[in-house]
Short mmCIF file of C-alpha atoms in Angstrom, two decimals:
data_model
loop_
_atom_site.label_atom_id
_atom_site.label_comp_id
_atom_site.label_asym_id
_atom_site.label_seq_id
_atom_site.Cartn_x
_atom_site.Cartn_y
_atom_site.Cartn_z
CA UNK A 13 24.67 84.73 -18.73
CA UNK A 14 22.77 84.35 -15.68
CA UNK A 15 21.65 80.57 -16.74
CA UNK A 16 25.74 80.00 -17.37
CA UNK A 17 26.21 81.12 -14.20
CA UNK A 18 23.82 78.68 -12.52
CA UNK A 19 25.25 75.99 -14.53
CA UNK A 20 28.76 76.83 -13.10
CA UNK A 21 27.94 77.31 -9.43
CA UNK A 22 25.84 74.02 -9.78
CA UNK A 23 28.31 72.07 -11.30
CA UNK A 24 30.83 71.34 -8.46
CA UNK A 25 28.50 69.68 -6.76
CA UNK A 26 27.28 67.44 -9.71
CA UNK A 27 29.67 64.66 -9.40
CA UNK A 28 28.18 63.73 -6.69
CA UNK A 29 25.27 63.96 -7.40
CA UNK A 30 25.05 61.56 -10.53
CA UNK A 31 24.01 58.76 -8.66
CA UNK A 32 27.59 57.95 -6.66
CA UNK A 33 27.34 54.75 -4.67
CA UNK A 34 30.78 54.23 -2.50
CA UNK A 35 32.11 51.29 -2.75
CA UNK A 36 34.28 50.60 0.72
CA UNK A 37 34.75 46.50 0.96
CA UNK A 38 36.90 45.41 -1.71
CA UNK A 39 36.36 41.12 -0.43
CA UNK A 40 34.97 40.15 -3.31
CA UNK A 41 33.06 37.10 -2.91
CA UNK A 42 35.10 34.24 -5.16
CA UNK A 43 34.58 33.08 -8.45
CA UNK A 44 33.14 37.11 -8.57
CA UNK A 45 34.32 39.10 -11.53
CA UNK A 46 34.77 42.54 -9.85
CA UNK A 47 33.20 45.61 -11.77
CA UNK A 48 37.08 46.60 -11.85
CA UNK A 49 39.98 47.18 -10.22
CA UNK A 50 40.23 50.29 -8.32
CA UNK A 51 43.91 51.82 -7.09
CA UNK A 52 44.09 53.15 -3.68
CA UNK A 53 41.07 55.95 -3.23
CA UNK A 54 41.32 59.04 -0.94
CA UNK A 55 39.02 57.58 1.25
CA UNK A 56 41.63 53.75 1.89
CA UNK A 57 39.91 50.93 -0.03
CA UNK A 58 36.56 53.29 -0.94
CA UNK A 59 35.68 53.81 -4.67
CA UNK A 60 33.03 55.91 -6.32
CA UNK A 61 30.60 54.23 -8.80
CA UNK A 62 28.14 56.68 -11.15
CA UNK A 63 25.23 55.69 -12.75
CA UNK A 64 24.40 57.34 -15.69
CA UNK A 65 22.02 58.02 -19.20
CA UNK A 66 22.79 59.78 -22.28
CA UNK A 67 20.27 62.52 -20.21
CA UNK A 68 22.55 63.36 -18.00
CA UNK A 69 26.15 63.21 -19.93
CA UNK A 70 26.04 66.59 -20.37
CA UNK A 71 25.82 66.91 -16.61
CA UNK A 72 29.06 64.67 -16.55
CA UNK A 73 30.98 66.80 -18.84
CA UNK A 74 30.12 69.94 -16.69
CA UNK A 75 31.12 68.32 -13.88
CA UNK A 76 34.28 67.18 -14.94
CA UNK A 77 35.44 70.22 -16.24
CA UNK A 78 33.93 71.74 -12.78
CA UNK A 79 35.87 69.60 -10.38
CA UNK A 80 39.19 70.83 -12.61
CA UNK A 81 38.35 73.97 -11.69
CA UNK A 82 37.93 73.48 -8.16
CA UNK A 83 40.87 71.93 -7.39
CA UNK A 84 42.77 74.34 -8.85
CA UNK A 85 41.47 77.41 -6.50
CA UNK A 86 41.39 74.97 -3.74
CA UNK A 87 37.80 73.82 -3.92
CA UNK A 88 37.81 70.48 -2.88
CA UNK A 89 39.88 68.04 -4.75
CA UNK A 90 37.27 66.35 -6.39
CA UNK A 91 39.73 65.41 -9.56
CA UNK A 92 41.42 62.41 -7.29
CA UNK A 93 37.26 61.42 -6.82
CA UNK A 94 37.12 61.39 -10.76
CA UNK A 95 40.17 59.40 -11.26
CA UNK A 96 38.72 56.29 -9.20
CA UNK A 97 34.65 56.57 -10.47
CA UNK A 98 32.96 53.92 -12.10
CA UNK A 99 30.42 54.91 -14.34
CA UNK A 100 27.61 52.53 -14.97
CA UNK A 101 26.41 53.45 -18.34
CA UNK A 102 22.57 52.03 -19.08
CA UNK A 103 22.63 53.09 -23.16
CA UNK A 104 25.50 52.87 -25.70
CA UNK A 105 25.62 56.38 -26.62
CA UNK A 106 26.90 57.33 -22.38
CA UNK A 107 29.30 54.18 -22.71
CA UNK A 108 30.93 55.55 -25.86
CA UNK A 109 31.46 58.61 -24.76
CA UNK A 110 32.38 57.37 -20.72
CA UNK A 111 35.21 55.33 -22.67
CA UNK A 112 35.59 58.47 -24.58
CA UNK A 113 36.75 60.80 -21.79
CA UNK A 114 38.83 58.14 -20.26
CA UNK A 115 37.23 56.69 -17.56
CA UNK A 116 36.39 53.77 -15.69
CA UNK A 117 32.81 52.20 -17.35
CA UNK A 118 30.72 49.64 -16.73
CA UNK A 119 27.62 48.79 -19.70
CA UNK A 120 25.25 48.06 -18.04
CA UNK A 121 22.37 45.42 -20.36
CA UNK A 122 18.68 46.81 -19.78
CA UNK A 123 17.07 44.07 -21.89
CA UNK A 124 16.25 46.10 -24.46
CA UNK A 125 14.17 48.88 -22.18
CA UNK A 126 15.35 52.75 -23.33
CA UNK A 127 16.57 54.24 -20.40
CA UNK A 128 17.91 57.03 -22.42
CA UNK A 129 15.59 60.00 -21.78
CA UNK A 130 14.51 61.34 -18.44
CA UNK A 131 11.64 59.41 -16.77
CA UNK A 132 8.37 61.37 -15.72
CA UNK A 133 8.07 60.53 -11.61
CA UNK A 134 6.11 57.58 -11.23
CA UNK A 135 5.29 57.03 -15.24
CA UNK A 136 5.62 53.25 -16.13
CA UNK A 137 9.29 53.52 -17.38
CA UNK A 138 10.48 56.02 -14.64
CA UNK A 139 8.89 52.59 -12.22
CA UNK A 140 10.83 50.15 -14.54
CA UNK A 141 13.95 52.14 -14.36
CA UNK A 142 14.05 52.18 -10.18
CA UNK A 143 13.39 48.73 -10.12
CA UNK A 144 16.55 48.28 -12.50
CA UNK A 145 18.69 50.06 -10.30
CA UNK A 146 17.46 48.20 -7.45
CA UNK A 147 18.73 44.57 -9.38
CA UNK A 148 21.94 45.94 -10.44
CA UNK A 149 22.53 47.22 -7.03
CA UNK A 150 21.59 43.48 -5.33
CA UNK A 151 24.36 42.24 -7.78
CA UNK A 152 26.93 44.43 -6.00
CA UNK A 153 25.74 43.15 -2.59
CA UNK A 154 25.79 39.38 -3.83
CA UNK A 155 29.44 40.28 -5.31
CA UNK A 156 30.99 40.97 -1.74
CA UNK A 157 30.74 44.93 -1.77
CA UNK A 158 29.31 47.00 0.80
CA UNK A 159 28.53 50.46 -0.47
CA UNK A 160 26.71 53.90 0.19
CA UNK A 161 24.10 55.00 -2.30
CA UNK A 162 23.19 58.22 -3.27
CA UNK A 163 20.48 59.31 -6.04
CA UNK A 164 21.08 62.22 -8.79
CA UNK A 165 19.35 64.63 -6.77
CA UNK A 166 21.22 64.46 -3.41
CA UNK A 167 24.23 67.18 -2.63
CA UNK A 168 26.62 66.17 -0.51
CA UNK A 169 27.74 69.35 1.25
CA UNK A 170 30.52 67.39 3.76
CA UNK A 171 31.94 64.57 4.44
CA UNK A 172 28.91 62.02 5.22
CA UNK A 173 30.91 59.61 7.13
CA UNK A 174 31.87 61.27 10.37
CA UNK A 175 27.88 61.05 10.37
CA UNK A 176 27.20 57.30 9.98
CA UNK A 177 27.41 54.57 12.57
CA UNK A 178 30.41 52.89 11.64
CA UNK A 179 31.92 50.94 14.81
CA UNK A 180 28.48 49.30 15.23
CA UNK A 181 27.48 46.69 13.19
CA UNK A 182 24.50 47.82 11.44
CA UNK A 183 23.03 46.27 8.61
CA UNK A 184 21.89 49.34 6.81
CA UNK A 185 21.44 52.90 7.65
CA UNK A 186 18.40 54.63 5.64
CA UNK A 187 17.67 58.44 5.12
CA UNK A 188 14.01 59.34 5.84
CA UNK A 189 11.67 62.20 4.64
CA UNK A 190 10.77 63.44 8.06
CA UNK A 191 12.61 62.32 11.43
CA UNK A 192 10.57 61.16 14.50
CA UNK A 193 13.27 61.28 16.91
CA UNK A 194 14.38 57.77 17.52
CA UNK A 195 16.71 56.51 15.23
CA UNK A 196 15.44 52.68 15.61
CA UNK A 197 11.63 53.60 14.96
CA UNK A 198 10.15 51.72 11.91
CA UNK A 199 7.80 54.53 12.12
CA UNK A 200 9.61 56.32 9.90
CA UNK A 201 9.19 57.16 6.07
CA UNK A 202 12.33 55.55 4.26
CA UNK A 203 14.24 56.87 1.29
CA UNK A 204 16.37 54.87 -0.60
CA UNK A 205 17.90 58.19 -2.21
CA UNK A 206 20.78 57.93 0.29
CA UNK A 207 21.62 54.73 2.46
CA UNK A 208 24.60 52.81 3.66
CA UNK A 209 24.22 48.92 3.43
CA UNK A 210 26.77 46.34 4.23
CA UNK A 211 26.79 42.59 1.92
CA UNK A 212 25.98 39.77 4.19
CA UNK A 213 23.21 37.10 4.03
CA UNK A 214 20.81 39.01 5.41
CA UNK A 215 21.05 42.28 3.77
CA UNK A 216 21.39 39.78 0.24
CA UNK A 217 17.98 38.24 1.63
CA UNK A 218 16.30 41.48 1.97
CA UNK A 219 17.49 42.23 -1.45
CA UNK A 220 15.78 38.99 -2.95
CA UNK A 221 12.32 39.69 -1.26
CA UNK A 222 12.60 43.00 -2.23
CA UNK A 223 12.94 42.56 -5.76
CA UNK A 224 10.99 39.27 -5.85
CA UNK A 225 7.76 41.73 -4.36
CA UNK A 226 8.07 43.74 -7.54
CA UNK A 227 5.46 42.36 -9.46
CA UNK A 228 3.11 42.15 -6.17
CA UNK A 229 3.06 46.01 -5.69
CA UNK A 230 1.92 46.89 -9.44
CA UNK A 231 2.24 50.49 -10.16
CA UNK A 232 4.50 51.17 -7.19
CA UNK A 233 8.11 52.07 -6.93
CA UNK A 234 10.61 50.43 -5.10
CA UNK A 235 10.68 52.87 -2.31
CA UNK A 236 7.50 52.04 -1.18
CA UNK A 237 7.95 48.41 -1.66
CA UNK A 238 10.59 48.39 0.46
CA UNK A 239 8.88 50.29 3.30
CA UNK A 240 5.91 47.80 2.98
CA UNK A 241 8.13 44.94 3.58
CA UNK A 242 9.28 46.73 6.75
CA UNK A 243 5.52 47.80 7.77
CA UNK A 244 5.25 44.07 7.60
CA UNK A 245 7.95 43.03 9.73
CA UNK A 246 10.25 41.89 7.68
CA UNK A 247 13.44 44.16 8.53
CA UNK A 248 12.84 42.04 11.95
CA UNK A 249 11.95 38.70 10.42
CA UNK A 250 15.68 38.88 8.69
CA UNK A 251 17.64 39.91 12.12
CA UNK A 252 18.36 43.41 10.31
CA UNK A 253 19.69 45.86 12.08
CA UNK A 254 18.33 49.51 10.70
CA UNK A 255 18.44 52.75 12.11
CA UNK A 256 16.88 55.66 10.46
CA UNK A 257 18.97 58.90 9.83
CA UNK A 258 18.48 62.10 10.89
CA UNK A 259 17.57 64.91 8.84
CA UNK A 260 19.37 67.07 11.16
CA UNK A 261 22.27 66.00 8.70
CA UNK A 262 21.04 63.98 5.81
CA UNK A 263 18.27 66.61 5.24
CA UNK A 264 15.79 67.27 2.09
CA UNK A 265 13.12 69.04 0.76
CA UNK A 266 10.65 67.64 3.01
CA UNK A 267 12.20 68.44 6.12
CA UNK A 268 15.12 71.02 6.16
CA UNK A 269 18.11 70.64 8.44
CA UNK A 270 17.69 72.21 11.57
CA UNK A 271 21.43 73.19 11.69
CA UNK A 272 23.52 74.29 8.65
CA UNK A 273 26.46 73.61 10.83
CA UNK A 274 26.09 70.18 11.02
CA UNK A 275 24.12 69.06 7.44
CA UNK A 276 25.99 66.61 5.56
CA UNK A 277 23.84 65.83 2.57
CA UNK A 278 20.53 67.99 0.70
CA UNK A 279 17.58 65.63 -0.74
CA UNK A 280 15.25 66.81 -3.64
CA UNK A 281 13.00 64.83 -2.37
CA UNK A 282 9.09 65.76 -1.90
CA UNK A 283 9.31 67.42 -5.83
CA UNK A 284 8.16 66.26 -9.28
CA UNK A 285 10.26 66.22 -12.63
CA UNK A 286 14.11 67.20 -13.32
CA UNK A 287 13.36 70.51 -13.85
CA UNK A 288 12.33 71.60 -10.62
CA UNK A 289 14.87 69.38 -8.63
CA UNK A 290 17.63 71.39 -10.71
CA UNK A 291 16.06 74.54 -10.08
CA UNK A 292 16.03 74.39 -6.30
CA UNK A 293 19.31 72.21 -5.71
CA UNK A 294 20.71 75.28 -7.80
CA UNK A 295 18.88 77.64 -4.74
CA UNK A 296 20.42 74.91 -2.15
CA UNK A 297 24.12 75.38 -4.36
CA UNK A 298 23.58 79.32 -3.57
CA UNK A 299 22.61 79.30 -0.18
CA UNK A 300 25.68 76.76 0.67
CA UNK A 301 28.02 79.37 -0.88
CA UNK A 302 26.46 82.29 0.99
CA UNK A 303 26.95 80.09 4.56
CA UNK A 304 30.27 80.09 3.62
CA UNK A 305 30.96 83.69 3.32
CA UNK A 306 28.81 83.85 6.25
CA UNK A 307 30.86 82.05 8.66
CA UNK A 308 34.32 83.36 7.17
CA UNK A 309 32.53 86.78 8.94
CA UNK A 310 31.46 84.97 12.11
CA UNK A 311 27.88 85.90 10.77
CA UNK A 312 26.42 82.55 10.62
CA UNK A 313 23.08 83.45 12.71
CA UNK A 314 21.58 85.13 10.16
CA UNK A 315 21.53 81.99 7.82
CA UNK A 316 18.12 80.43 6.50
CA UNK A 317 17.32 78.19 3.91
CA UNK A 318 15.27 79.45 0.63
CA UNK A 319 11.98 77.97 0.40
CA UNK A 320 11.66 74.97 -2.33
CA UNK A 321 9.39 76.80 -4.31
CA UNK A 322 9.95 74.94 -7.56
CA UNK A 323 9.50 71.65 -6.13
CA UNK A 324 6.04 72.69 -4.34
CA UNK A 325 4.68 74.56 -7.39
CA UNK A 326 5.96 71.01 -9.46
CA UNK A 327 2.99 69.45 -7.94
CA UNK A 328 0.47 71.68 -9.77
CA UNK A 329 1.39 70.71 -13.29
#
């Protein structure tokens, strides 16, 4: 019962959670086959694409019947979000049963690799797997789409965009472990569990250097690839113009929001294995729900975060 119950108050925030990228330029660049076409979105020309494994289908079907429930007691709405995702399926078995349930899907080939299973942090196929992700995602950049990514272990708790620069044109906007205080600083530690990118030449450049470096970093993800093309002075080199979010609202596990009024997004980052990112996101689900009674009482002082203690203890095994 009590595990049911987890599952349940986990599940609304699953669907976006499953690795949602949003979509929100629809000039596709010509003689581009788009992924497909999308109807109007409740967020204008925006669209929701999910990528996915036969791991984590279960996790769709709880989520679907979740957001079902939710927007019939008024939880959110998510349904309209379901009717416009994509799902990028990586095996046949998630494919068959995306097309199954009735939505919009997307095979994508993996050259024969099994991406089926969940992928040990930093094992050889968990490496080969985020370096997969990072070419299908400089397709969508080459096709004309600028997008938002977010990883499987990232709940959105609002609205994100009220907290991205969007009048300024920046070429990508990039979450970081721990915040230094100055939101151009290359000092920072990137995470490419949540950023906002926009397609042009040189955002399709850093793309190609990133993924061209792959076999030049052996043994390392593309995470840190990434930040050792920017320790190198490449984000300059290209023109790029970065800034580095603030934890304050896209927080994680290695450095908590300072204010639950204002926290857009929670990161499982700094933790080990699927287990222990469900276990504490499920904490992080909790805690969100008791804010909210909270401040329907005006009682909102006495809020703190649980500790992470799954995730810490994951680095013991």
């Amino acid at each position: 019962m009590a595990q049911a119950k987890t599952r349940l108050e986990f599940a609304i925030y699953l669907l976006v959670i499953i690795s949602i990228v949003y979509i929100f330029t629809l000039d596709v660049t010509k003689n581009q086959q788009p992924f497909f076409n999308p109807h109007k979105t409740p967020h204008d020309h925006h669209f929701p694409l999910s990528k996915t494994n036969n791991a984590s289908m279960d996790k769709l079907d709880v989520a679907l019947a979740a957001a079902s429930t939710s927007d019939r007691t008024g939880g959110g709405g998510h349904r309209g979000l379901i009717n416009h995702l994509l799902i990028v399926a990586v095996d046949q078995t998630s494919y068959d049963r995306c097309r199954f349930l009735g939505l919009h899907c997307y095979k994508l080939e993996t050259d024969g690799v099994d991406f089926v299973g969940e992928k040990v942090y930093m094992s050889e196929d968990f490496i080969k797997m985020m370096w997969r992700r990072t070419l299908f995602l400089r397709d969508v950049i080459y096709r004309g789409y600028n997008f938002i990514f977010t990883d499987i272990d990232v709940l959105w708790l609002r609205d994100p965009f009220p907290y991205l620069t969007q009048k300024q044109p920046l070429d990508l906007q990039i979450s970081t472990d721990r915040y230094r205080g100055n939101p151009w600083s290359e000092s920072h530690r990137i995470n490419t569990g949540f950023y906002m990118i926009r397609s042009n030449n040189k955002t399709r450049a850093l793309f190609d250097a990133w993924y061209a470096n792959k076999d030049n970093f052996p043994g390392q993800k593309e995470q840190d690839v990434l930040e050792k093309l920017m320790r190198q002075g490449f984000f300059r080199k290209l023109g790029l113009k970065v800034k580095f979010l603030d934890t304050l609202y896209f927080s994680g596990f290695c450095q908590d929001s300072r204010d639950v009024t204002m926290v857009a997004t929670v990161h499982a980052n700094c933790c080990r294995g699927m287990a222990a990112k469900l276990a504490d996101l499920s904490m992080v689900a909790r805690n969100w729900k008791r804010y909210k009674r909270l401040a329907s009482a005006n009682m909102t002082s006495t809020f703190r975060w649980s500790l992470h203690r799954a995730c810490w203890n994951s680095w013991r095994s």
